[in-house]
CSV table of C-alpha atoms in Angstrom, one decimal:
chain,number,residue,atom,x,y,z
A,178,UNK,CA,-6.7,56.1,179.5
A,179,UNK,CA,-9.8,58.1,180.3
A,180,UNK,CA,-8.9,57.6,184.4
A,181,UNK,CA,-5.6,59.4,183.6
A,182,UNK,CA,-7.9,62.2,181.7
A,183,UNK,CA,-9.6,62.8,184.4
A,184,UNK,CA,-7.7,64.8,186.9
A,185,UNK,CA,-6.0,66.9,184.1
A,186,UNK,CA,-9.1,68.1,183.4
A,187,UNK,CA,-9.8,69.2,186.4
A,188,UNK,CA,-6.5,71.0,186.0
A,189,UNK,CA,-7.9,72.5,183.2
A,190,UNK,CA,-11.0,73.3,184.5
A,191,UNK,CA,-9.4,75.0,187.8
A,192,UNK,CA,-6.6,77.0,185.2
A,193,UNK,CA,-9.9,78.2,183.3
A,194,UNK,CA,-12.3,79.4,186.1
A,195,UNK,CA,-10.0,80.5,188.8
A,196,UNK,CA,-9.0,83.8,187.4
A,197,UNK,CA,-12.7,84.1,186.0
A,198,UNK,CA,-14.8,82.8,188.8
A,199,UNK,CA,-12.3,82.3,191.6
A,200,UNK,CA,-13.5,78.7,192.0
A,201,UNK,CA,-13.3,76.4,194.5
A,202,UNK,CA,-13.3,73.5,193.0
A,203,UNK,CA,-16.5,72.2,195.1
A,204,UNK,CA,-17.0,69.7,192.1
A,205,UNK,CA,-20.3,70.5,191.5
A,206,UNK,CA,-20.9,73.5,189.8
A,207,UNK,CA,-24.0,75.7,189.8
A,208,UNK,CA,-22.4,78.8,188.5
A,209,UNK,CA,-24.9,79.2,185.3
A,210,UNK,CA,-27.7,79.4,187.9
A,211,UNK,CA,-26.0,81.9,190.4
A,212,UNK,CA,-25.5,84.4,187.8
A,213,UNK,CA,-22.3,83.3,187.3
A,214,UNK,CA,-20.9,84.2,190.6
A,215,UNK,CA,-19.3,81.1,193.1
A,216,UNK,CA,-21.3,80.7,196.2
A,217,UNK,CA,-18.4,79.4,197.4
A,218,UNK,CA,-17.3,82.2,197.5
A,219,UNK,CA,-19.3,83.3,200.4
A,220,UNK,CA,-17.8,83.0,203.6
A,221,UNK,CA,-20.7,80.9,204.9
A,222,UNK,CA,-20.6,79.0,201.1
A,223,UNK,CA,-24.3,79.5,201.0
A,224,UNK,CA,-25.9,77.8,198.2
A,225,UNK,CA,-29.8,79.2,198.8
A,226,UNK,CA,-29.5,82.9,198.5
A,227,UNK,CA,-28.0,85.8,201.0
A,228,UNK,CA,-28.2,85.3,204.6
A,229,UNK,CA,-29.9,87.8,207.1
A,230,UNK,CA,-26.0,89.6,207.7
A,231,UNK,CA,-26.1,91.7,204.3
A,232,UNK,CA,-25.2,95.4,205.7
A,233,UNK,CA,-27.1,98.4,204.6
A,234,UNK,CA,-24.0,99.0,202.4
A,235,UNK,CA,-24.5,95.7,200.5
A,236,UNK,CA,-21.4,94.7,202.4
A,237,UNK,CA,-20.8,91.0,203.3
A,238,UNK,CA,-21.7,89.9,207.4
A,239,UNK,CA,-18.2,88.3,207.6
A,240,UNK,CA,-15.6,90.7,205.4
A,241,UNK,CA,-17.7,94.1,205.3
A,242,UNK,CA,-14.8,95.2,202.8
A,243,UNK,CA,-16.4,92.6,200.5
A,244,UNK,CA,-19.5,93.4,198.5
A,245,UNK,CA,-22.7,90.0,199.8
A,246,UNK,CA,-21.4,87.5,196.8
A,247,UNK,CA,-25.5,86.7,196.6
A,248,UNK,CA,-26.2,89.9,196.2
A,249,UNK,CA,-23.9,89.9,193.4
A,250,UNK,CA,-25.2,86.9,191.9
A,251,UNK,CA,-28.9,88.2,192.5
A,252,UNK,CA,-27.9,91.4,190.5
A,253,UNK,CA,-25.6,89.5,187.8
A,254,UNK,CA,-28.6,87.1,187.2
A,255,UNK,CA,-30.7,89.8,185.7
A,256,UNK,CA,-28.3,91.6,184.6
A,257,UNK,CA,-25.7,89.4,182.4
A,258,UNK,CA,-27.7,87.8,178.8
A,259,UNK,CA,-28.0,84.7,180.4
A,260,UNK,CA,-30.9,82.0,179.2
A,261,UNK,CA,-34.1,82.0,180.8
A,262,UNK,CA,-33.6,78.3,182.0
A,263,UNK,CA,-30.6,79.7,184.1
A,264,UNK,CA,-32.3,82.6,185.2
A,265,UNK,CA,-35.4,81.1,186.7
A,266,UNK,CA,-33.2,78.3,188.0
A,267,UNK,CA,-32.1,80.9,190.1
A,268,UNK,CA,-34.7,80.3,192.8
A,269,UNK,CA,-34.2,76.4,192.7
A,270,UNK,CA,-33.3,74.6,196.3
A,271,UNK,CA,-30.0,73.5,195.8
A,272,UNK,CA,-29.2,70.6,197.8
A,273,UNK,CA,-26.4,70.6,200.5
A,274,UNK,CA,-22.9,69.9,198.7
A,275,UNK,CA,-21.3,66.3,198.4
A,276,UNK,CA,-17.9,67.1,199.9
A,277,UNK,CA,-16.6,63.9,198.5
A,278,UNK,CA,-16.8,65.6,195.1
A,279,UNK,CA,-14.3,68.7,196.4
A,280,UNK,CA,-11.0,69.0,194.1
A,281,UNK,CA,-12.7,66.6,191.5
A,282,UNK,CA,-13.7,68.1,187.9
A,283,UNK,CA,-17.3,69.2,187.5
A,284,UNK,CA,-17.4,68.8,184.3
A,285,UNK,CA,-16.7,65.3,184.7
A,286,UNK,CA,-18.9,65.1,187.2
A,287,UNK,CA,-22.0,66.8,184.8
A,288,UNK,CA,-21.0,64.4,182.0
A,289,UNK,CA,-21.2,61.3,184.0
A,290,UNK,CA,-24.2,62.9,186.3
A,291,UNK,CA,-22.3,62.3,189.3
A,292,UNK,CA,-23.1,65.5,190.2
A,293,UNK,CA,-26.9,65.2,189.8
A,294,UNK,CA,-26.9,62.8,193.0
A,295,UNK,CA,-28.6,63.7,195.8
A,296,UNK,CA,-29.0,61.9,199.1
A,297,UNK,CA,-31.9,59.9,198.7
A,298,UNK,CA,-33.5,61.2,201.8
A,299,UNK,CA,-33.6,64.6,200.0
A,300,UNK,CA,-35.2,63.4,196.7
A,301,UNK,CA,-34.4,64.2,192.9
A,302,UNK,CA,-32.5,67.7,192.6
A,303,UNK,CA,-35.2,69.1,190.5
A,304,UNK,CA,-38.1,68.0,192.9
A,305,UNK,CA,-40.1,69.9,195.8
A,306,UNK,CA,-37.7,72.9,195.0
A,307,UNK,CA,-40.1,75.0,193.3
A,308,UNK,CA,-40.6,78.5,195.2
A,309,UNK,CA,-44.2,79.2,194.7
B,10,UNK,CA,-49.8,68.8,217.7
B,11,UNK,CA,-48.3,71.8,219.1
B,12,UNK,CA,-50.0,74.6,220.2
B,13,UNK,CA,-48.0,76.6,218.0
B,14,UNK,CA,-48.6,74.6,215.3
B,15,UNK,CA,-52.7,74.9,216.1
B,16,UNK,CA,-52.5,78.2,217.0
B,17,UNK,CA,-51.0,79.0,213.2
B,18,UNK,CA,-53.4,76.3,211.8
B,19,UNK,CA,-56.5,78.3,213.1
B,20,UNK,CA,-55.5,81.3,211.6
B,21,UNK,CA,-57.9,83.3,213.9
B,22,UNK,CA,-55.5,83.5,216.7
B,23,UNK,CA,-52.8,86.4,217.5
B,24,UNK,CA,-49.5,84.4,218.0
B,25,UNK,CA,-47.1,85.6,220.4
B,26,UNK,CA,-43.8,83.9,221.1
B,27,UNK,CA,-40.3,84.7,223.0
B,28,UNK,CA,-37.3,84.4,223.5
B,29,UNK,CA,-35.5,82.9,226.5
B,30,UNK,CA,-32.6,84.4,227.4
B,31,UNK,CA,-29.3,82.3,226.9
B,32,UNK,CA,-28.2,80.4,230.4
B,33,UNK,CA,-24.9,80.2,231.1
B,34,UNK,CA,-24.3,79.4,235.1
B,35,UNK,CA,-27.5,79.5,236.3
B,36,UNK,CA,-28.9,76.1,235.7
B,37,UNK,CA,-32.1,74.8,236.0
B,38,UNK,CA,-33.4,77.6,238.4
B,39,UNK,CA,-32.3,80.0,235.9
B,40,UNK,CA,-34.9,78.5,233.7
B,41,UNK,CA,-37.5,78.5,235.5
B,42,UNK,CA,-36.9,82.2,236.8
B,43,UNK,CA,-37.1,83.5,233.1
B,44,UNK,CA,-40.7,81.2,232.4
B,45,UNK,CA,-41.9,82.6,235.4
B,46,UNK,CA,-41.9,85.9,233.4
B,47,UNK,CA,-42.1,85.0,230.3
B,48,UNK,CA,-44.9,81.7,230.6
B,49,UNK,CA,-47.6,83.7,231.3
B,50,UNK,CA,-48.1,85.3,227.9
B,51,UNK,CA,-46.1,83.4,225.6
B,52,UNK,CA,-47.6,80.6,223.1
B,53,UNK,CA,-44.1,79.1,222.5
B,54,UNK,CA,-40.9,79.7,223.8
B,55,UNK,CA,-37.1,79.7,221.5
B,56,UNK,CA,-34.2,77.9,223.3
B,57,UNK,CA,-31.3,79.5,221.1
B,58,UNK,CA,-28.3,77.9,219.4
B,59,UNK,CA,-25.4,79.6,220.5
B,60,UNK,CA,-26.8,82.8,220.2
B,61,UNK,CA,-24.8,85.5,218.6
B,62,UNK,CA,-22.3,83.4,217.9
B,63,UNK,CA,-21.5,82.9,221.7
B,64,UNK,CA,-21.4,79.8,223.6
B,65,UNK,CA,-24.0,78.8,225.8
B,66,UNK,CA,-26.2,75.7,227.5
B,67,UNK,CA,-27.2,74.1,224.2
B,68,UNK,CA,-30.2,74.9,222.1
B,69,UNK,CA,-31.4,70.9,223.2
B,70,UNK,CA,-31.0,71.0,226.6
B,71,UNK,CA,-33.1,74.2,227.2
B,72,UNK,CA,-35.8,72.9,224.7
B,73,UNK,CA,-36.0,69.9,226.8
B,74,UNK,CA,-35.4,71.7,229.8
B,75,UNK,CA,-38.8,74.1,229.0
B,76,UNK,CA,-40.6,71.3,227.6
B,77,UNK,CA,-40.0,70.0,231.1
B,78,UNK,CA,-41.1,72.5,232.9
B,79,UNK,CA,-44.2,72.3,231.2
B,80,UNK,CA,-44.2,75.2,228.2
B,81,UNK,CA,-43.8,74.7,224.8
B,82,UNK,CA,-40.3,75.3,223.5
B,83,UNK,CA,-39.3,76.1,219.6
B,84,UNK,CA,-35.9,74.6,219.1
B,85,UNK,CA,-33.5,77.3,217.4
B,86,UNK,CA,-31.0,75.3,215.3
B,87,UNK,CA,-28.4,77.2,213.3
B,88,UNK,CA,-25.6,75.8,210.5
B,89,UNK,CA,-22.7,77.6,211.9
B,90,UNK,CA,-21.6,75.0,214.8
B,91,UNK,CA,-23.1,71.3,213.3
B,92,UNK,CA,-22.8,69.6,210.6
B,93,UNK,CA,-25.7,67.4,209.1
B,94,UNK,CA,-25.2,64.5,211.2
B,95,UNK,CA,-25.3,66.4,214.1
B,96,UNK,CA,-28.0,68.9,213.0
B,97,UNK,CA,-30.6,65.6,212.2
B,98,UNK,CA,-29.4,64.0,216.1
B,99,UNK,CA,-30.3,66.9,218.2
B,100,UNK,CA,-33.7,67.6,216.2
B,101,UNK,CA,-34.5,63.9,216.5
B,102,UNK,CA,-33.2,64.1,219.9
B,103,UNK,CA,-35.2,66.4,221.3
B,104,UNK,CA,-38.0,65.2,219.7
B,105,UNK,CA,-37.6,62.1,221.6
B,106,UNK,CA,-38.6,64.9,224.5
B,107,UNK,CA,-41.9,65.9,223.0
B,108,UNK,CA,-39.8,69.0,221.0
B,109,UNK,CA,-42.0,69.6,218.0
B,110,UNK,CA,-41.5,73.1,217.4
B,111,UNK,CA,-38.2,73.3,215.3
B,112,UNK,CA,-37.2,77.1,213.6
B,113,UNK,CA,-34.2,76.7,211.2
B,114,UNK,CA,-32.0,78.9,210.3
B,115,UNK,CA,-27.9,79.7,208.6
B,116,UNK,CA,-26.9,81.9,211.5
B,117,UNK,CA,-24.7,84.4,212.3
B,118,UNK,CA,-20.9,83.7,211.7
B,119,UNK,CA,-18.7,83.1,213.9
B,120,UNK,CA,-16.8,86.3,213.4
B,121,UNK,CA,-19.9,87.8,215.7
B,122,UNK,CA,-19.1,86.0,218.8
B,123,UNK,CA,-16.5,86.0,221.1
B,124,UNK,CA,-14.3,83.4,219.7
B,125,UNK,CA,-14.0,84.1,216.1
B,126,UNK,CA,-10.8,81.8,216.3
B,127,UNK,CA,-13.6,78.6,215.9
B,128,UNK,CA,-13.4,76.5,212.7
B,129,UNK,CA,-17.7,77.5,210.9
B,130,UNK,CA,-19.2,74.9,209.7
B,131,UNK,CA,-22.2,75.8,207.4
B,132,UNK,CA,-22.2,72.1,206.3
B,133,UNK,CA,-25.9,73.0,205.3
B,134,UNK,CA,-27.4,76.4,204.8
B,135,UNK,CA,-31.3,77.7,206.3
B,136,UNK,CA,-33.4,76.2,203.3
B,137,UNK,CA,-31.2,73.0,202.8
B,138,UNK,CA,-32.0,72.8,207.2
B,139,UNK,CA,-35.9,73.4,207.0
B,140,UNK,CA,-35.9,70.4,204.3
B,141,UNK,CA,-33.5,68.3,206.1
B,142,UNK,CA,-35.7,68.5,209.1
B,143,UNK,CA,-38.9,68.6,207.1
B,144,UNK,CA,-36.8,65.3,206.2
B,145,UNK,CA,-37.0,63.9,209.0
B,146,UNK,CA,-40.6,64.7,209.6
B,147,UNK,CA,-41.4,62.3,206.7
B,148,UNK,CA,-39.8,59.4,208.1
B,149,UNK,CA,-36.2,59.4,207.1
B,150,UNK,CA,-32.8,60.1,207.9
B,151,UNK,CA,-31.4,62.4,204.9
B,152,UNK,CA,-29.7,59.1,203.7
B,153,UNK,CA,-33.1,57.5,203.1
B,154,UNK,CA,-32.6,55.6,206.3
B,155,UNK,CA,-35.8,54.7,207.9
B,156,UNK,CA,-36.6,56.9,211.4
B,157,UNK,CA,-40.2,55.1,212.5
B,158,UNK,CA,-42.3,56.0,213.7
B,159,UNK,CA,-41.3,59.5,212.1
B,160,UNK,CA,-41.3,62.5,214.8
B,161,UNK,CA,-44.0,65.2,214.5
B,162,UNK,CA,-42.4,68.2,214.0
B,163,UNK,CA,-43.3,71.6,213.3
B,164,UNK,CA,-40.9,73.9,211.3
B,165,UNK,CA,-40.0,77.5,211.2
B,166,UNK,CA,-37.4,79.7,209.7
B,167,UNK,CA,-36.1,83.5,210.2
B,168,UNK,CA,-36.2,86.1,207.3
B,169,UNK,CA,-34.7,89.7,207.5
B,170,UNK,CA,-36.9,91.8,205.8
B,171,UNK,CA,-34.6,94.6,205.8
B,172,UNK,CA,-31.4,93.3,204.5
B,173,UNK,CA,-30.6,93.6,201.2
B,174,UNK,CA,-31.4,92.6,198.1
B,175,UNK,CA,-35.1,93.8,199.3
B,176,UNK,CA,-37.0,92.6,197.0
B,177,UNK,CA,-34.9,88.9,196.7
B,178,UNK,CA,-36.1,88.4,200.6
B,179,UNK,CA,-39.9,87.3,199.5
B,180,UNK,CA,-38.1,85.1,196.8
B,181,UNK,CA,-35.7,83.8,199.5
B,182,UNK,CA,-39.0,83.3,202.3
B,183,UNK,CA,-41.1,81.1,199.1
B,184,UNK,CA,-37.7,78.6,198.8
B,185,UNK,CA,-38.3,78.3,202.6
B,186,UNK,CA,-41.9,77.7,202.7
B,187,UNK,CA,-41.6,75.4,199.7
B,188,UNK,CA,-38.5,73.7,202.2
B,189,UNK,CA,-41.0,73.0,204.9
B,190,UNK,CA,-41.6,76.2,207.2
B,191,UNK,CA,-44.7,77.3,208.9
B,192,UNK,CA,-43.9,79.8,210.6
B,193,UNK,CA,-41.4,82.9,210.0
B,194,UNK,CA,-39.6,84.7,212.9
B,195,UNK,CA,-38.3,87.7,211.6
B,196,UNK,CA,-35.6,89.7,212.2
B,197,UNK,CA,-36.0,93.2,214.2
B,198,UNK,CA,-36.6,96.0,212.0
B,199,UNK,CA,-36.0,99.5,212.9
B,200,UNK,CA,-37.3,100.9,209.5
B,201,UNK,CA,-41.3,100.3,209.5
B,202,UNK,CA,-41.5,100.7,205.6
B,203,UNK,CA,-39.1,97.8,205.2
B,204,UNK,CA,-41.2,95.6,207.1
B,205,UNK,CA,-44.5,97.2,205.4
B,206,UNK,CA,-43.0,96.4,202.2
B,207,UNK,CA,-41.9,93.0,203.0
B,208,UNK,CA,-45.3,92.0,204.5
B,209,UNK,CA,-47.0,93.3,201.4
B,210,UNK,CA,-45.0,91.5,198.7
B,211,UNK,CA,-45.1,88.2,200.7
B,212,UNK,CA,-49.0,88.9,201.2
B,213,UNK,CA,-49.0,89.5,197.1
B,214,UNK,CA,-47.6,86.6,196.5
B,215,UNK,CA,-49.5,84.5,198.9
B,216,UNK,CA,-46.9,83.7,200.8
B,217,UNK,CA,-48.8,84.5,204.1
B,218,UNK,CA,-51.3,82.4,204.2
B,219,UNK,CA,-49.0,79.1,203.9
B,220,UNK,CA,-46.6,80.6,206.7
B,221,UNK,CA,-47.4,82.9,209.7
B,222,UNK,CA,-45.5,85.8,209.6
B,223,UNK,CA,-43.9,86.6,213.7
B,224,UNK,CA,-42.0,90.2,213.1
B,225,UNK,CA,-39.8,90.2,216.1
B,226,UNK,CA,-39.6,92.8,218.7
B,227,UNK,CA,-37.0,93.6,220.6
B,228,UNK,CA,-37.2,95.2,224.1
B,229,UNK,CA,-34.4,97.2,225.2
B,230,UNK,CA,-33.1,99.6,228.0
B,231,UNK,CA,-32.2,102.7,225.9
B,232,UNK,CA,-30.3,104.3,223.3
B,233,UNK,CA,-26.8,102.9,223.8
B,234,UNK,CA,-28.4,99.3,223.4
B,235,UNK,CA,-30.0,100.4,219.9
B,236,UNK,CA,-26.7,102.2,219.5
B,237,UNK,CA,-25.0,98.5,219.9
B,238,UNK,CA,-27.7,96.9,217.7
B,239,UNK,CA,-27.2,99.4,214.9
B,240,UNK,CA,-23.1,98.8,215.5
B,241,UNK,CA,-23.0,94.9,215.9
B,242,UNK,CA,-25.5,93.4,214.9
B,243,UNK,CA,-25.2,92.1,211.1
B,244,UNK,CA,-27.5,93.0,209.2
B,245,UNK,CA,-30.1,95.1,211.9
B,246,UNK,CA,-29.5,99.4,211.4
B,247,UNK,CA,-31.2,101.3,213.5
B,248,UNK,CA,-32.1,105.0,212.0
B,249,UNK,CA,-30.1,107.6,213.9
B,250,UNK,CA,-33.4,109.7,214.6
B,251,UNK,CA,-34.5,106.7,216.1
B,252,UNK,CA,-31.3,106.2,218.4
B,253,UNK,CA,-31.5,110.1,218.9
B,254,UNK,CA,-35.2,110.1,220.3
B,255,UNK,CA,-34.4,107.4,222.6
B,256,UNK,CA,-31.2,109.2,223.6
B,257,UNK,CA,-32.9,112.7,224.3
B,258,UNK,CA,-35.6,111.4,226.7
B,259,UNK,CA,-35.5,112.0,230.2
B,260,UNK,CA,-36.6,108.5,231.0
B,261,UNK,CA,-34.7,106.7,228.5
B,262,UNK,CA,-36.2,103.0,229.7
B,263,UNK,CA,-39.6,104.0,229.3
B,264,UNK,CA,-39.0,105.7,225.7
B,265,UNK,CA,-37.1,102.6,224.7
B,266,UNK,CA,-40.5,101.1,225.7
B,267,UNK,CA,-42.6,102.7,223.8
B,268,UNK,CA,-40.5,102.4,221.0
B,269,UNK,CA,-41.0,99.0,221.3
B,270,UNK,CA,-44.7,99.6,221.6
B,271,UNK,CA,-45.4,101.5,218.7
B,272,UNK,CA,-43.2,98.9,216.5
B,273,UNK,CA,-45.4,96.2,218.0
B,274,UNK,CA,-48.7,98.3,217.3
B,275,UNK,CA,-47.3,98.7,213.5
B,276,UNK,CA,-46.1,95.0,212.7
B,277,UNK,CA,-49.5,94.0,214.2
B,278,UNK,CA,-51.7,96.2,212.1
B,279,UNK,CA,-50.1,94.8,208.5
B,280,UNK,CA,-52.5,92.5,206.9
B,281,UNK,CA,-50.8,89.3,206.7
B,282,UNK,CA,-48.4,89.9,210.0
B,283,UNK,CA,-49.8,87.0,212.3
B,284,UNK,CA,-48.3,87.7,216.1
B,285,UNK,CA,-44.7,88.9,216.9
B,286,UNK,CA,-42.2,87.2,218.1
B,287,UNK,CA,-40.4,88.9,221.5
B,288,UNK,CA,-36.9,89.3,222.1
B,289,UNK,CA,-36.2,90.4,226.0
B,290,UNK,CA,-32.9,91.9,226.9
B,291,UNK,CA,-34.6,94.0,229.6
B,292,UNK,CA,-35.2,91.4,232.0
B,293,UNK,CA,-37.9,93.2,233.5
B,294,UNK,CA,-42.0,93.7,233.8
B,295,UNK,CA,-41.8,95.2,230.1
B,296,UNK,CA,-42.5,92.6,228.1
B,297,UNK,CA,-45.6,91.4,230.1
B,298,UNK,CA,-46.3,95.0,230.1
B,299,UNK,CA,-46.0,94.8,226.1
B,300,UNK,CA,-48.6,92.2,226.2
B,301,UNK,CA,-51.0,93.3,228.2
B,302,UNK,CA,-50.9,97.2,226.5
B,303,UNK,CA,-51.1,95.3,222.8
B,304,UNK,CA,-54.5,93.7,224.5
B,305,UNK,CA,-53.1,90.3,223.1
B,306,UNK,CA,-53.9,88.3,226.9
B,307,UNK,CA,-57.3,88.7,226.1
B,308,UNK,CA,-56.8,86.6,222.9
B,309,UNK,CA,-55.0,84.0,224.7
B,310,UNK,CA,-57.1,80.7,225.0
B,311,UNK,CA,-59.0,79.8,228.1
B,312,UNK,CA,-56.6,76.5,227.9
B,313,UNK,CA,-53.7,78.5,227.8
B,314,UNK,CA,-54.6,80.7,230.6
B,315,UNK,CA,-55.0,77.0,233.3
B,316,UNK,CA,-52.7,75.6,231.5
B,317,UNK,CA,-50.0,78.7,232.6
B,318,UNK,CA,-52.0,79.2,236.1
B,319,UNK,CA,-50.9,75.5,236.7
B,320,UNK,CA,-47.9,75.6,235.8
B,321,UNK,CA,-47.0,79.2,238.0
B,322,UNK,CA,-48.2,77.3,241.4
């Protein structure tokens, strides 16, 4: 029963976030601590922050037309009434993304901590990831 | 242990690397004709990753290839063209060489170079890189699997202090110290308060005395390459007054130079800056010229100096 659950959920969760977020389904989602902007969204899908191509404009390196999606997220972080957990996770070193988890729910993946896994040569996701 | 790596690690010492310029036909002679110039001054050398988004020798074959020829290379390795698997072979690769020096970073897309048609990758970004390598350094593949005995390596990363957000790029250098980098080769900045500012806030928050700070500077022939800088380079303007002084002089060369000179004098004289990175595109006696007029050959080691006389016989 739950195995049949599962992908409409991710229907679900792509019919809810699409429109809002323009998700990409990468099935682990980090959105609360981008300031509720996709990083993969970005054209590089950077998960650590805005590379050195931002234009003077604020422009994105790879669609100029398009306003940097980090530095989006950098000014929706402080400026949407988001918890203080999120915002200070805000800094945290995400870990490179599973890409067997793309297309599959990550809500699913949150509830069963799927996508809290991290290659054990990188350690815990919370660990070493501290910016001093 | 790396020179670079002592030279940062001593903390007394005025760093100076450069860059080699890319090789495309010329082969191993080609090498050796730019360390002929360059040797002589530099602590470290970068063997670029497809710089600018253009295809050229690889990033691990000119290491090697310097290494060889008896000069420290710093291995440039960027996200856009390699995935993890490949990114963690040509590090441990080269470090099978003697390549210790490693500086990590995302990389421009491929939209800058002349094929814009290629698939990018950016299977990893810069910070996830500088861990992945720092990774490695620590004995392990990124799956856990054992890599003994572990390479030594040394790791880097680039920041731009001038792109926006400003005031996120300190944020952004911490994540990459915390990652594992040493040593910071920044971007070139034509606005000296963007750099000053930069300099300070990492300085406030400490940041400079767990990484050195290398502002790069770039030499250049006159105002229509700062004119192409400010035009295509993402995310490097160039002031127009800067452009236009350039641009007015007589001897456009030897303004371009002093432009150069005075940005070097400036990035030097920031507490916290530690040495400057070079960036060549003039081919020419101006970069040893740079040196010398900076006074950093004096501060160069007596090692350094036989070790460079030996190798120039």
């Amino acid at each position: 029963m739950a195995s049949r659950l599962i992908p409409l959920i991710a229907r679900a969760e792509h019919a809810v976030k699409a429109p809002v977020f323009d998700c990409r389904m990468c099935g682990q989602c980090v959105l609360h601590s981008t300031g509720m902007t996709c990083p993969m969204t970005c054209p590089k899908t950077l998960r650590n922050g805005p590379c050195g191509g931002v234009r003077a404009d604020g422009g994105c390196e790879v669609k100029p037309e398009m306003r940097c999606v980090w530095l989006r997220a950098f000014e929706r972080s402080r400026s949407l009434p988001l918890p203080p957990v999120w915002k200070r996770e805000f800094n945290d070193l995400r870990p490179p993304v599973d890409n067997r988890l793309k297309g599959s729910s990550s809500w699913v993946n949150l509830l069963d901590g799927r996508d809290q896994k991290t290659p054990k040569g990188w350690g815990p996701l919370h660990a070493g990831c501290e910016a001093s | 242990m790396s020179r670079l790596e002592r030279l940062v690690e001593d903390r007394s010492a005025t760093i100076v690397t450069a860059e080699l310029p890319v090789v495309d036909g010329g082969g191993l002679k080609d090498v050796q004709h730019h360390l002929n110039r360059l040797a002589p001054w530099a602590d470290a050398i970068n063997a670029t990753d497809n710089a600018a988004a253009h295809a050229h020798a690889s990033n691990v074959a000119i290491a090697i290839a310097i290494q060889q020829a008896g000069v420290e290379p710093i291995l440039q390795v960027v996200c856009r063209d390699k995935n993890r698997l490949a990114i963690q072979a040509d590090i441990v690769g080269a470090a099978m060489h003697g390549v210790e020096n490693v500086a990590l970073l995302t990389g421009d897309d491929v939209t800058a170079g002349d094929e814009p048609e290629t698939r990018r990758v950016f299977d990893l970004d810069g910070p996830q890189a500088i861990k992945v390598a720092r990774t490695l350094a620590r004995g392990t593949y990124l799956s856990g699997r054992r890599l003994d005995p572990a390479p030594h390596l040394f790791l880097g990363a680039v920041e731009n202090p001038a792109a926006p957000p400003a005031e996120y790029r300190v944020d952004r250098m911490a994540k990459k110290i915390a990652a594992g980098a040493r040593f910071f080769q920044l971007q070139i900045c034509y606005i000296p308060a963007r750099l000053e500012q930069f300099v300070q806030r990492a300085r406030d928050r400490g940041l400079t005395t767990q990484a050195a700070v290398l502002p790069t500077i770039c030499l250049l022939r006159g105002a229509r390459a700062l004119r192409f800088i400010d035009e295509h380079v993402p995310g490097i303007s160039v002031p127009s007054e800067t452009i236009d002084k350039v641009a007015r002089s007589t001897d456009q060369a030897e303004a371009a130079y002093q432009l150069a000179l005075s940005q070097a004098g400036h990035a030097l004289s920031l507490p916290g800056v530690r040495g400057i990175h070079i960036t060549d595109f003039r081919h020419d006696e101006a970069a040893a010229r740079l040196v010398e007029e900076l006074g950093l050959r004096q501060s160069l080691s007596k090692e350094h100096d036989a070790h460079n006389s030996a190798f120039a016989v």
